[in-house]
Coordinates of C-alpha atoms in Angstrom, one line a residue:
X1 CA 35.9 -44.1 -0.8
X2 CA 34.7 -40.7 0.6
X3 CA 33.6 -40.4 3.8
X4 CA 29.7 -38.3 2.7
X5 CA 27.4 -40.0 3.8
X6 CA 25.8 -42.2 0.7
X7 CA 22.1 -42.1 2.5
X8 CA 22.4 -38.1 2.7
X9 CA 22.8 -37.7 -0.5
X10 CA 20.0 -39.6 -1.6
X11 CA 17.5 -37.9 0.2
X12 CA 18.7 -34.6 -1.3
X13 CA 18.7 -36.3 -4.2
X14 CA 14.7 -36.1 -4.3
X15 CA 12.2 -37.4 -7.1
X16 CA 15.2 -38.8 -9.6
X17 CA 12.3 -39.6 -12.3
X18 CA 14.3 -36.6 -13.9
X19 CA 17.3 -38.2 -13.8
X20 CA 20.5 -36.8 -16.1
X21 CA 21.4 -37.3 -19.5
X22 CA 24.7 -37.7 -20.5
X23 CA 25.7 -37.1 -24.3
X24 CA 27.7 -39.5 -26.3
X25 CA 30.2 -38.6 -28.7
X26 CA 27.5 -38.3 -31.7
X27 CA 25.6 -35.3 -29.2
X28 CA 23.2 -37.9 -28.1
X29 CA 22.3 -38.4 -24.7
X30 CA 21.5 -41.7 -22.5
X31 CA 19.4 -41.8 -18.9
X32 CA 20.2 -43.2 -16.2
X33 CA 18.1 -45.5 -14.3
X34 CA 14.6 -47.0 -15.4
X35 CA 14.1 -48.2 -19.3
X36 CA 16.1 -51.1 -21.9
X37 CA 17.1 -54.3 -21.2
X38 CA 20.9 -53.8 -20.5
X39 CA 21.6 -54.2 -17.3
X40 CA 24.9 -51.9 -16.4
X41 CA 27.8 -53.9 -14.3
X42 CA 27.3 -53.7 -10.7
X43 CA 29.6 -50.2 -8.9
X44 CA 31.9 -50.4 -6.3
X45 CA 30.8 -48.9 -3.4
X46 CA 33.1 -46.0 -4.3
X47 CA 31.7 -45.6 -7.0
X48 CA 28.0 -45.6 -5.4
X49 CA 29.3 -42.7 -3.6
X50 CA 30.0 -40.6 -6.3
X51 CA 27.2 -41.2 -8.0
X52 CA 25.3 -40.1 -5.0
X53 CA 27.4 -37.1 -4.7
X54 CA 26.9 -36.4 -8.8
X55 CA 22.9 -36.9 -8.1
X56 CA 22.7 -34.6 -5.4
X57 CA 24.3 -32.1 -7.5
X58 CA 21.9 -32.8 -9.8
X59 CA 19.0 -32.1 -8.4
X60 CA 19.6 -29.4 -6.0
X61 CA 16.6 -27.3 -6.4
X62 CA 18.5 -23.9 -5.2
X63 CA 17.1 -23.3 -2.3
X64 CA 18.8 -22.0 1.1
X65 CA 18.6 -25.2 3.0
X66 CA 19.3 -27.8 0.2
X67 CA 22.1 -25.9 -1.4
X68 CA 23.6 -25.1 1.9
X69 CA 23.6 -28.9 3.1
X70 CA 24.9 -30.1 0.1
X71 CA 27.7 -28.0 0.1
X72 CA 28.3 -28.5 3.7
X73 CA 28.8 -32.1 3.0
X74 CA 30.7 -32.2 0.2
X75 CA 33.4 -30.0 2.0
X76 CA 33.5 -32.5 4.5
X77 CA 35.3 -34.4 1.8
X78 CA 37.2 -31.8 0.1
X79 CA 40.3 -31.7 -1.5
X80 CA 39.6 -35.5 -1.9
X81 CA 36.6 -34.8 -4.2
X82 CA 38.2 -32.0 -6.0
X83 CA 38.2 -33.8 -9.3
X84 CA 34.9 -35.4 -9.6
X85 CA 33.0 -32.6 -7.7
X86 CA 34.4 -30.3 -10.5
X87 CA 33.7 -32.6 -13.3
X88 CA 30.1 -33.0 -11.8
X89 CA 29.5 -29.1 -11.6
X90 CA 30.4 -28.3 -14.9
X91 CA 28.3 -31.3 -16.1
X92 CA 25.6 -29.8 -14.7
X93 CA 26.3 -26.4 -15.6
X94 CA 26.5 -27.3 -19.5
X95 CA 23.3 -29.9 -19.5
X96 CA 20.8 -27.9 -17.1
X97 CA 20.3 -24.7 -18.8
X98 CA 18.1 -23.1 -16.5
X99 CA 19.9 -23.9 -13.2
X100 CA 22.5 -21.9 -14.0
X101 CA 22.1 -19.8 -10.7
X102 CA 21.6 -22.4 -8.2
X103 CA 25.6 -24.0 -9.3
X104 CA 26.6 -20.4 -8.9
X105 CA 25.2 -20.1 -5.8
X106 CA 26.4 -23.7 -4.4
X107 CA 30.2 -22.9 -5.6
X108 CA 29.7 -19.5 -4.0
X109 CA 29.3 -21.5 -0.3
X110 CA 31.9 -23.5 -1.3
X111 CA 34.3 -20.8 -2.1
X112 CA 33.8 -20.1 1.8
X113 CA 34.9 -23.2 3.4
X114 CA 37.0 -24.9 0.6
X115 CA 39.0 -22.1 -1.3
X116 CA 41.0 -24.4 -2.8
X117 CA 38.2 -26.3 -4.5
X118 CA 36.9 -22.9 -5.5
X119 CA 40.1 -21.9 -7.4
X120 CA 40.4 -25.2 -9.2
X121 CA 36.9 -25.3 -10.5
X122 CA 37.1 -21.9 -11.7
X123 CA 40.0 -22.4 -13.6
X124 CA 38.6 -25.7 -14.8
X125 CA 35.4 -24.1 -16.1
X126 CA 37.8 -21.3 -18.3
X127 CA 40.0 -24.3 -19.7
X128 CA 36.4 -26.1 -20.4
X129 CA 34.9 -23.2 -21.9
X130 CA 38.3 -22.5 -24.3
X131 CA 37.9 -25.9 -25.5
X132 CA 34.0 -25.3 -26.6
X133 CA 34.7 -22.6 -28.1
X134 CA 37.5 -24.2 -30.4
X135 CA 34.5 -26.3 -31.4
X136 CA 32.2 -26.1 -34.5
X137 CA 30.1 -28.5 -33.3
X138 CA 26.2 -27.1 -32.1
X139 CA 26.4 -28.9 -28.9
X140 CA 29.5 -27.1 -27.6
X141 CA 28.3 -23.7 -29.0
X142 CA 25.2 -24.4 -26.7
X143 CA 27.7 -25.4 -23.8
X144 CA 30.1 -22.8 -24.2
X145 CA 26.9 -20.0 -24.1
X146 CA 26.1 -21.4 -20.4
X147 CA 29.6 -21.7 -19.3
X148 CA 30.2 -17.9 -19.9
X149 CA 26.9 -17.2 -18.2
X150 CA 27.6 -18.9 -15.5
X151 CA 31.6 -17.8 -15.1
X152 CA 29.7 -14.0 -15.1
X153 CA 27.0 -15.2 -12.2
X154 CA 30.0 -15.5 -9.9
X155 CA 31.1 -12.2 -8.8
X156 CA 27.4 -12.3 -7.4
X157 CA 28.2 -15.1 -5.2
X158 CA 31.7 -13.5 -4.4
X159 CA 33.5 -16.2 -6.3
X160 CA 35.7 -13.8 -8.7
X161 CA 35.8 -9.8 -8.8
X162 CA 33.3 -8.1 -11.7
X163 CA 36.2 -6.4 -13.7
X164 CA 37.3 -10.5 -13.9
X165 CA 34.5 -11.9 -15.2
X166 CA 33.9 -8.7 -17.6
X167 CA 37.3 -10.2 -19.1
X168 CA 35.6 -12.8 -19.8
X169 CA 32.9 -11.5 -21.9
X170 CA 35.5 -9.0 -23.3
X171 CA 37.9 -11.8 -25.0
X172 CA 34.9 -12.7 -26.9
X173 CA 34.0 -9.5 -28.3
X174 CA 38.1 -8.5 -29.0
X175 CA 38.7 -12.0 -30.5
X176 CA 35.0 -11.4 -32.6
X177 CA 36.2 -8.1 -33.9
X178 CA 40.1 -8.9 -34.3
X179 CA 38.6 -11.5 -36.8
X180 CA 36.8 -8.9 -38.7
X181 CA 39.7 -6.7 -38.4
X182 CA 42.1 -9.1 -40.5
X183 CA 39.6 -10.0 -43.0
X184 CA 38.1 -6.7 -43.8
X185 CA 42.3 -5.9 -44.2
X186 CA 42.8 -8.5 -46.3
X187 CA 40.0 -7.6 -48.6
X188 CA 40.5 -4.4 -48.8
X189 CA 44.5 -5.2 -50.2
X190 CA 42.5 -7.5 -52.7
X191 CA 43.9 -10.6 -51.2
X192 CA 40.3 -12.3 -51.0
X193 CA 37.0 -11.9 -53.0
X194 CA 33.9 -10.5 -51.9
X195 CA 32.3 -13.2 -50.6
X196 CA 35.6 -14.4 -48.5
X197 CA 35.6 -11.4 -46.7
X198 CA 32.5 -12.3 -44.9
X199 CA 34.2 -15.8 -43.8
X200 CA 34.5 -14.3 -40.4
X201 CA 31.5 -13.2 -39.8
X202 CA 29.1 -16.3 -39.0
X203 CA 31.6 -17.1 -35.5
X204 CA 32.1 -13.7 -34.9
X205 CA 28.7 -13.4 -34.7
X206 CA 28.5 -16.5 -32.6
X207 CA 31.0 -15.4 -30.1
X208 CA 29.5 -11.8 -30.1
X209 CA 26.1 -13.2 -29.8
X210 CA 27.6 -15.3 -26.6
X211 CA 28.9 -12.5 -24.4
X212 CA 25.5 -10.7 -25.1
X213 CA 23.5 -13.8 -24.0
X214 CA 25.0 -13.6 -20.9
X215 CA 23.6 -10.2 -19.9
X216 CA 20.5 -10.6 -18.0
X217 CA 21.8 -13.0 -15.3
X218 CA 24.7 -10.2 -15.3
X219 CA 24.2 -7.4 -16.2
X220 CA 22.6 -5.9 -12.6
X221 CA 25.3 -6.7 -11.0
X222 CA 28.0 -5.2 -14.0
X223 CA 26.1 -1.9 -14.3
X224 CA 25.7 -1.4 -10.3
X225 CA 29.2 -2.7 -8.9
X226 CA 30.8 -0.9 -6.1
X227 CA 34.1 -2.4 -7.2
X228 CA 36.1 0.1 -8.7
X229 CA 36.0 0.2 -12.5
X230 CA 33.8 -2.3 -13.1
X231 CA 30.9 0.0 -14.5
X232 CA 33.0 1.7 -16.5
X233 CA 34.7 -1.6 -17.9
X234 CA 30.7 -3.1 -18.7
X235 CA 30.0 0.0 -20.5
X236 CA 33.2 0.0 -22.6
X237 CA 32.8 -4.0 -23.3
X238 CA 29.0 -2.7 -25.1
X239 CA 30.6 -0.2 -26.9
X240 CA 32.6 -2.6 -28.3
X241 CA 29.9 -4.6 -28.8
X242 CA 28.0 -1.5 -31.0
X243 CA 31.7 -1.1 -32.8
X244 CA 32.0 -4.3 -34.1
X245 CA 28.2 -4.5 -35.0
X246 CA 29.9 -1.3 -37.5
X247 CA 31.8 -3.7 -39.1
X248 CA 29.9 -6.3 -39.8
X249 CA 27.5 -6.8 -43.2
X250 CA 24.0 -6.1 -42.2
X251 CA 22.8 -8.3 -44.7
X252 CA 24.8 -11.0 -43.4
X253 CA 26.7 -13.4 -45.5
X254 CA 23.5 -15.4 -46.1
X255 CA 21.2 -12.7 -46.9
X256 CA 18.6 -15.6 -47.7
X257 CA 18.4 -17.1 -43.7
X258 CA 15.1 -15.1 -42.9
X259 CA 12.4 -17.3 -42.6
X260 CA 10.0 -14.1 -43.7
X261 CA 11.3 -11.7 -45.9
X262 CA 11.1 -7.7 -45.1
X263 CA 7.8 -6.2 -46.1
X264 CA 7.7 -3.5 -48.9
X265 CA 8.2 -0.3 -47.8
X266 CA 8.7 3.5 -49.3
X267 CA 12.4 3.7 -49.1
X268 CA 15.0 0.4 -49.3
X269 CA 17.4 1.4 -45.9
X270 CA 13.2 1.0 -44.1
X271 CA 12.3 -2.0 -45.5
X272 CA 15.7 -3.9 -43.8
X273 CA 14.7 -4.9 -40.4
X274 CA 17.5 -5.7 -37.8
X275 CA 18.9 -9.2 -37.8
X276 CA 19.1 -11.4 -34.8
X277 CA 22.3 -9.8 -33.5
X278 CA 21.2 -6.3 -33.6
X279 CA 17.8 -7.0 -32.0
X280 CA 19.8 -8.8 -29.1
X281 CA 22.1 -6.1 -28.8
X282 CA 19.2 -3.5 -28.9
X283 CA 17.2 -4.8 -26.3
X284 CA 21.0 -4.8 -24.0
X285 CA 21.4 -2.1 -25.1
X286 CA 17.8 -0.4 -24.0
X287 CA 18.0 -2.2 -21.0
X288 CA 21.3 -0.2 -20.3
X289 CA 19.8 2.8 -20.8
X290 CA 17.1 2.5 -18.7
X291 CA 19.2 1.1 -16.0
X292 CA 21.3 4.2 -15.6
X293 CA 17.8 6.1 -14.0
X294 CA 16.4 3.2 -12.8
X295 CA 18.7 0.0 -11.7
X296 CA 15.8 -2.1 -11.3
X297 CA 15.8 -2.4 -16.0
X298 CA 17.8 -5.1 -15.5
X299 CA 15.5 -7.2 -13.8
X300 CA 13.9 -10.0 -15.6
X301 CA 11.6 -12.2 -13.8
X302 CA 12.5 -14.9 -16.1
X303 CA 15.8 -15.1 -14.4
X304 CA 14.6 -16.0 -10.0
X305 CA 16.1 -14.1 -8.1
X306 CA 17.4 -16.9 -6.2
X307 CA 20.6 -15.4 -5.1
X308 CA 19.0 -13.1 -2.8
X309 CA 17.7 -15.8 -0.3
X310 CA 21.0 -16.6 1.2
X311 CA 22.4 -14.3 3.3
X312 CA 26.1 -14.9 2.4
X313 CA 25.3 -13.3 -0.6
X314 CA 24.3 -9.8 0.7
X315 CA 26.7 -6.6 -0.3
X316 CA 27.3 -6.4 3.1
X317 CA 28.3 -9.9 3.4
X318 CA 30.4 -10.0 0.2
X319 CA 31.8 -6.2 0.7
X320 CA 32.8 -7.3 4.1
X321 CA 35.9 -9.9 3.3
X322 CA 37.4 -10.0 0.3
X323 CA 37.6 -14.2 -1.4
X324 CA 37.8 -13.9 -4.6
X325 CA 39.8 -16.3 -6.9
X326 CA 41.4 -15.1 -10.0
X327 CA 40.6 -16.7 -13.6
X328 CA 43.3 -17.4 -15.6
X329 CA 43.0 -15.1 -19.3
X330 CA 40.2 -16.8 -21.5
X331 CA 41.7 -17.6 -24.6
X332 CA 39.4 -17.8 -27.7
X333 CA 41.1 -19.9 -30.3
X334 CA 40.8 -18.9 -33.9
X335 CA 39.1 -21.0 -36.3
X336 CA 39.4 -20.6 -40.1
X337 CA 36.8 -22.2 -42.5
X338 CA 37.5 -22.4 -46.6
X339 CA 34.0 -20.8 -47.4
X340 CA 30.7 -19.1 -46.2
X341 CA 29.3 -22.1 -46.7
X342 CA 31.5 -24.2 -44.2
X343 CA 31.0 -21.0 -42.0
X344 CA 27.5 -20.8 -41.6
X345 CA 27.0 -24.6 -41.5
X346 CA 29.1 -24.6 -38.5
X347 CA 27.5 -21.2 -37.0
X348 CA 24.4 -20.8 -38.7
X349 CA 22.0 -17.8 -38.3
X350 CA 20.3 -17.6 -34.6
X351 CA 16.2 -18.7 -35.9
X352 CA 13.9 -15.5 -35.2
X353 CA 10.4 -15.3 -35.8
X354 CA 8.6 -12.6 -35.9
X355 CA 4.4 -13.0 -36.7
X356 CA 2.8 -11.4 -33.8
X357 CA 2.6 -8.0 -33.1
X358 CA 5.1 -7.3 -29.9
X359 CA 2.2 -6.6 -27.7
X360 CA 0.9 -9.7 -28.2
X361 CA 4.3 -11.9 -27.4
X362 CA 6.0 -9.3 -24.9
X363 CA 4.5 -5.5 -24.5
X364 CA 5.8 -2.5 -25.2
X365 CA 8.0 -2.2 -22.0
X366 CA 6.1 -0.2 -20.7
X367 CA 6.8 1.1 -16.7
X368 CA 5.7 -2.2 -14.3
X369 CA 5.4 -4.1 -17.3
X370 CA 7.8 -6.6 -19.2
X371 CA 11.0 -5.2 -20.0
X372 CA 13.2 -5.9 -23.4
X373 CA 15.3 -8.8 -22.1
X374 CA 12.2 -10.7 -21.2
X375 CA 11.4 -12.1 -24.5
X376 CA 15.1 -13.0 -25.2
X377 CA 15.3 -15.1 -21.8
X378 CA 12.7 -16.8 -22.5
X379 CA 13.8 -17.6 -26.2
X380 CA 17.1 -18.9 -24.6
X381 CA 14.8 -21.2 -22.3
X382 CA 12.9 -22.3 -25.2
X383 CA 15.8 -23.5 -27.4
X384 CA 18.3 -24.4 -24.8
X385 CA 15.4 -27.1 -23.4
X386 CA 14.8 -28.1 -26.6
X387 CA 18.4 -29.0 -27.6
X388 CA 18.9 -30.3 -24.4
X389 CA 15.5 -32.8 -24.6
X390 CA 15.9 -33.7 -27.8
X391 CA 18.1 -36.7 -27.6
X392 CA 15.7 -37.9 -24.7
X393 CA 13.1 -37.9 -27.2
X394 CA 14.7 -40.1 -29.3
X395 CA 15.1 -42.9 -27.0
X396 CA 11.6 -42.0 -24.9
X397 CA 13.0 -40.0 -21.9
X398 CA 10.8 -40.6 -19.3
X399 CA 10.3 -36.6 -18.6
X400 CA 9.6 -35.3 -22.5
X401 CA 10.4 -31.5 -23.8
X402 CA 7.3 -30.2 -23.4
X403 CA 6.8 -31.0 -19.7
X404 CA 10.2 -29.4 -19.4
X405 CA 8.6 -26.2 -21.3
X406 CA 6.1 -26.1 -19.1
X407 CA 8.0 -25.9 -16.0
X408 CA 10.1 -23.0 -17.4
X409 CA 10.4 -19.8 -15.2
X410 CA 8.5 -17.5 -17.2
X411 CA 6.6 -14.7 -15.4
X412 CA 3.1 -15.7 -14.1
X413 CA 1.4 -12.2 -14.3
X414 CA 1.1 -12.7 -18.6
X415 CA 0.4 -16.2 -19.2
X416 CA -1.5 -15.7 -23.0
X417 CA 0.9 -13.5 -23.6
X418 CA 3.8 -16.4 -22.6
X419 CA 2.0 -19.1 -24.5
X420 CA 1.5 -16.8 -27.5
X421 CA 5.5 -16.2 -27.2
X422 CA 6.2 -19.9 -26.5
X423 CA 4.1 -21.0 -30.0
X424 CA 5.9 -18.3 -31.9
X425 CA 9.2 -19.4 -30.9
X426 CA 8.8 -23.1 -31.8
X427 CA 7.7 -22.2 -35.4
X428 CA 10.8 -20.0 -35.5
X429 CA 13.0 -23.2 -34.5
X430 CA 11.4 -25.6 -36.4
X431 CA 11.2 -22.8 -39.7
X432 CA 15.2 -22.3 -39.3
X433 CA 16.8 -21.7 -42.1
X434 CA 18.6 -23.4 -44.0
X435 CA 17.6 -26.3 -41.5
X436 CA 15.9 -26.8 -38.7
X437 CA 18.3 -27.7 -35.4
X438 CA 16.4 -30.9 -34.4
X439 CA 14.3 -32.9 -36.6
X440 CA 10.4 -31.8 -37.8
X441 CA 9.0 -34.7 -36.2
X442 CA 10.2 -33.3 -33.4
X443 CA 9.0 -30.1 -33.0
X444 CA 5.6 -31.4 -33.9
X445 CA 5.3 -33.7 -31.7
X446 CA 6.3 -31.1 -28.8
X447 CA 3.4 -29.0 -30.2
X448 CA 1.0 -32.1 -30.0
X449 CA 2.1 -32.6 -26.4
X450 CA 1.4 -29.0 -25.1
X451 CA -1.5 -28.6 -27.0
X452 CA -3.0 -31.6 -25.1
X453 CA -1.2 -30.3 -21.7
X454 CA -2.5 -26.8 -21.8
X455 CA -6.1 -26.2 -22.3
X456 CA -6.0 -22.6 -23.8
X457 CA -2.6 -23.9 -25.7
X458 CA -4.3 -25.0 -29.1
X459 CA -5.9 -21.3 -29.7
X460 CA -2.5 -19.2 -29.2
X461 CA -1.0 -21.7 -31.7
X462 CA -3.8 -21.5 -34.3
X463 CA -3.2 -17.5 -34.2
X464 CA 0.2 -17.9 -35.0
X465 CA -0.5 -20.4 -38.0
X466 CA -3.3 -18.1 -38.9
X467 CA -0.4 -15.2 -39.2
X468 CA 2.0 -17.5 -41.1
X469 CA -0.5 -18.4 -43.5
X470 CA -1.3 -14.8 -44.1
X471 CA 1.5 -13.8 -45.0
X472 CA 2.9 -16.8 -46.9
X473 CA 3.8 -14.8 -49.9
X474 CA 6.4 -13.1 -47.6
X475 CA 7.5 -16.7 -46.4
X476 CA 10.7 -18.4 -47.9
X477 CA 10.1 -21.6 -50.1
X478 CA 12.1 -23.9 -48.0
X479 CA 10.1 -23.2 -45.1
X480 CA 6.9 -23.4 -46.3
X481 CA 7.1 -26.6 -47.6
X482 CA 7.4 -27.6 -43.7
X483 CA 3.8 -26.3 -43.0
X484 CA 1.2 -28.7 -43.8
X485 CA -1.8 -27.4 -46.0
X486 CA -4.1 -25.4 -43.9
X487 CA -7.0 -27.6 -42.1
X488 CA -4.3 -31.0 -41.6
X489 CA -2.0 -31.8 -39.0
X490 CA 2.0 -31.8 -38.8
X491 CA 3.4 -34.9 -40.2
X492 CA 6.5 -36.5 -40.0

């Protein structure tokens, strides 16, 4: 047994009415604690232990005093924990999307007093991360997104050097456009129809579309390193980025996944609006370029700046001793699939909806106001609490989605414009085509539950039906036969 004290933990442990889910091997989660019948076999008292221990990790809220007890304590035990300590971070890392800075930040302190544990759970979280992404399974695409976000938080927390974690993001991209290198080859030579060609293109997408994601918790401290060539090496990784977007088919291979088609317009190349992967690398991409006058672009009050409250953290602090681990090379495996349609049902099209006028759901990033990676947070928030409630829903999780969505950190100085931006995004989940991630029932019943949470709720989503509705004509017939007639409620 380890010597942390059980009763410690607890108390950091706080309110556990939002206790973890674990998945099974079908993606579906249990609870611990409260609800069924079964009663589970009673633990060891090692075992109590490191439940306490995976608890506390749990629910550390982020903040200076919590995060720095905990990890206090848990060195105190170190290497003994190694193994479950690491297996308990990465848990969290890949199940609690929007705690993604406060595990940065408690493996940062632990870097300073336990350097072995450090090194180990970095190179734990690549070899995790390598096997997600040789995955065509939705949950590990999900978990693969927040382990490379959180592998390129740690240079903030002086865990690994920028240019390090810039590999990271950088294997992505190569192995994205390697793929459409070979393919676009092959096709060329005639060795593959036209519709082949375009086999690589759903993953590449995805694994594009990942490195990209990462961004706003990252890109701050890319752009304004003081370590030598590690601005240089973010701005070559997004010219990559724009390179391979060269490459690709505009249309996509499923030119049919838009839940709206484009309006009419005077000439065709206008009446082609950007797909998901364009808009995403746009708004990087604007945010870059604003960044270079004005470092403060890259800040997104969607993502805390919760880093900043601890000391050890400083430039000064991290400039003055240098103890940083280095990540083994990030392999991306290659995955081949026998047609588009295999592709794209095991990395469909990213759902984006796009009703309300941009003022209405974001601004027009205007100085002092929201800037372009605002929105795309808080879509990340939207789905990744979704996907990662859904399960709970199924077996009535004691703390349901839409509580969860209400408690996400989106900035308090719009909040119509946040709830208009919130509606819009669950009609653009639950529209996906060619299915929705999660059930119908689902999503409608999330709906139902912040309409009767939030007061002012029920008008911002009758606007966006109102738009839909309008402009149904434009609307693809698969997803409007998930709209129920105009004047009655979502069924099942």
């Amino acid at each position: 047994a380890s010597g942390v004290s059980a009763s410690r933990l607890a108390e950091m442990g706080g309110d556990h009415r939002g206790g973890k889910r674990h998945r099974h091997g079908d993606g579906s989660h249990h609870r611990g604690g409260r609800g069924g019948g079964f009663r589970p076999p009673p633990l060891s008292a090692a075992d109590r232990e490191l439940r306490e221990v995976r608890d506390a990790i749990i629910h550390c809220d982020g903040s200076p005093e919590m995060t720095t007890n905990l990890a206090g304590l848990l060195a105190n035990d170190l290497p003994a924990l190694n193994e479950p300590a690491t297996r308990f971070l990465i848990e969290c890392v890949e199940e609690l999307p929007v705690k993604t800075p406060v595990y940065a930040a408690l493996l940062g302190l632990l870097n300073k007093t336990s350097p072995d544990f450090a090194e180990e759970a970095v190179g734990a979280v690549v070899t995790r991360l390598e096997e997600r992404l040789g995955s065509t399974s939705r949950d590990d695409q999900s978990r693969a997104k927040l382990l490379t976000r959180f592998l390129t938080m740690l240079p903030q927390v002086g865990v690994v050097k920028h240019t390090d974690a810039i590999d990271v993001l950088d294997a992505l991209v190569c192995a994205a456009g390697d793929a459409a290198d070979v393919a676009i080859a092959k096709s060329r030579q005639g060795d593959s129809d036209k519709r082949a060609g375009h086999l690589w293109q759903p993953r590449s997408d995805f694994l594009v579309g990942c490195a990209l994601a990462a961004t706003p918790w990252c890109g701050a401290s890319f752009a304004s390193a003081t370590e030598p060539g590690a601005a240089d090496a973010f701005d070559r990784l997004l010219t990559s980025v724009e390179e391979y977007l060269a490459k690709r088919n505009r249309r996509g291979p499923d030119p049919s996944a838009m839940t709206f088609g484009a309006g009419v317009a005077e000439d065709a190349g206008a009446s082609l609006a950007d797909d998901w992967l364009e808009e995403t690398f746009g708004r990087v991409n604007e945010t870059r370029r604003a960044g270079r006058a004005n470092p403060e672009a890259w800040t997104t009050a969607s993502v805390p700046a919760l880093l900043s409250a601890f000391p050890e953290f400083s430039t000064e602090a991290l400039s003055t001793r240098d103890e940083t681990r280095v990540p083994p090379p990030t392999k991306v495996p290659f995955l081949s699939f026998a047609s588009v349609s295999e592709a794209l049902a095991a990395y469909p099209v990213r759902p984006r909806l796009r009703i309300l006028s941009q003022k209405m759901t974001e601004g027009l990033w205007e100085a002092g106001d929201w800037g372009p990676l605002e929105r795309f947070v808080a879509e990340e928030y939207i789905a990744d609490t979704l996907w990662a409630f859904e399960p709970g829903f199924k077996r009535g999780a004691i703390i349901p989605a839409a509580e969860q969505l209400g408690t996400l950190p989106l900035p308090g100085d719009h909040p119509e414009r946040c709830q208009f931006l919130v509606a819009e995004t669950l009609f653009g989940e639950m529209l996906a085509l060619p299915a929705p991630r999660h059930a119908a029932v689902f999503y409608h019943v999330v709906i139902q539950d912040l309409c009767a949470a939030i007061p002012t709720f029920p008008k911002m989503m009758a606007k966006v039906v109102g738009q839909m509705f309008a402009q149904i004509a434009r609307m693809d017939v698969e997803a409007r036969e998930r709209l129920p007639p105009p004047g009655e409620p979502p069924t099942a």
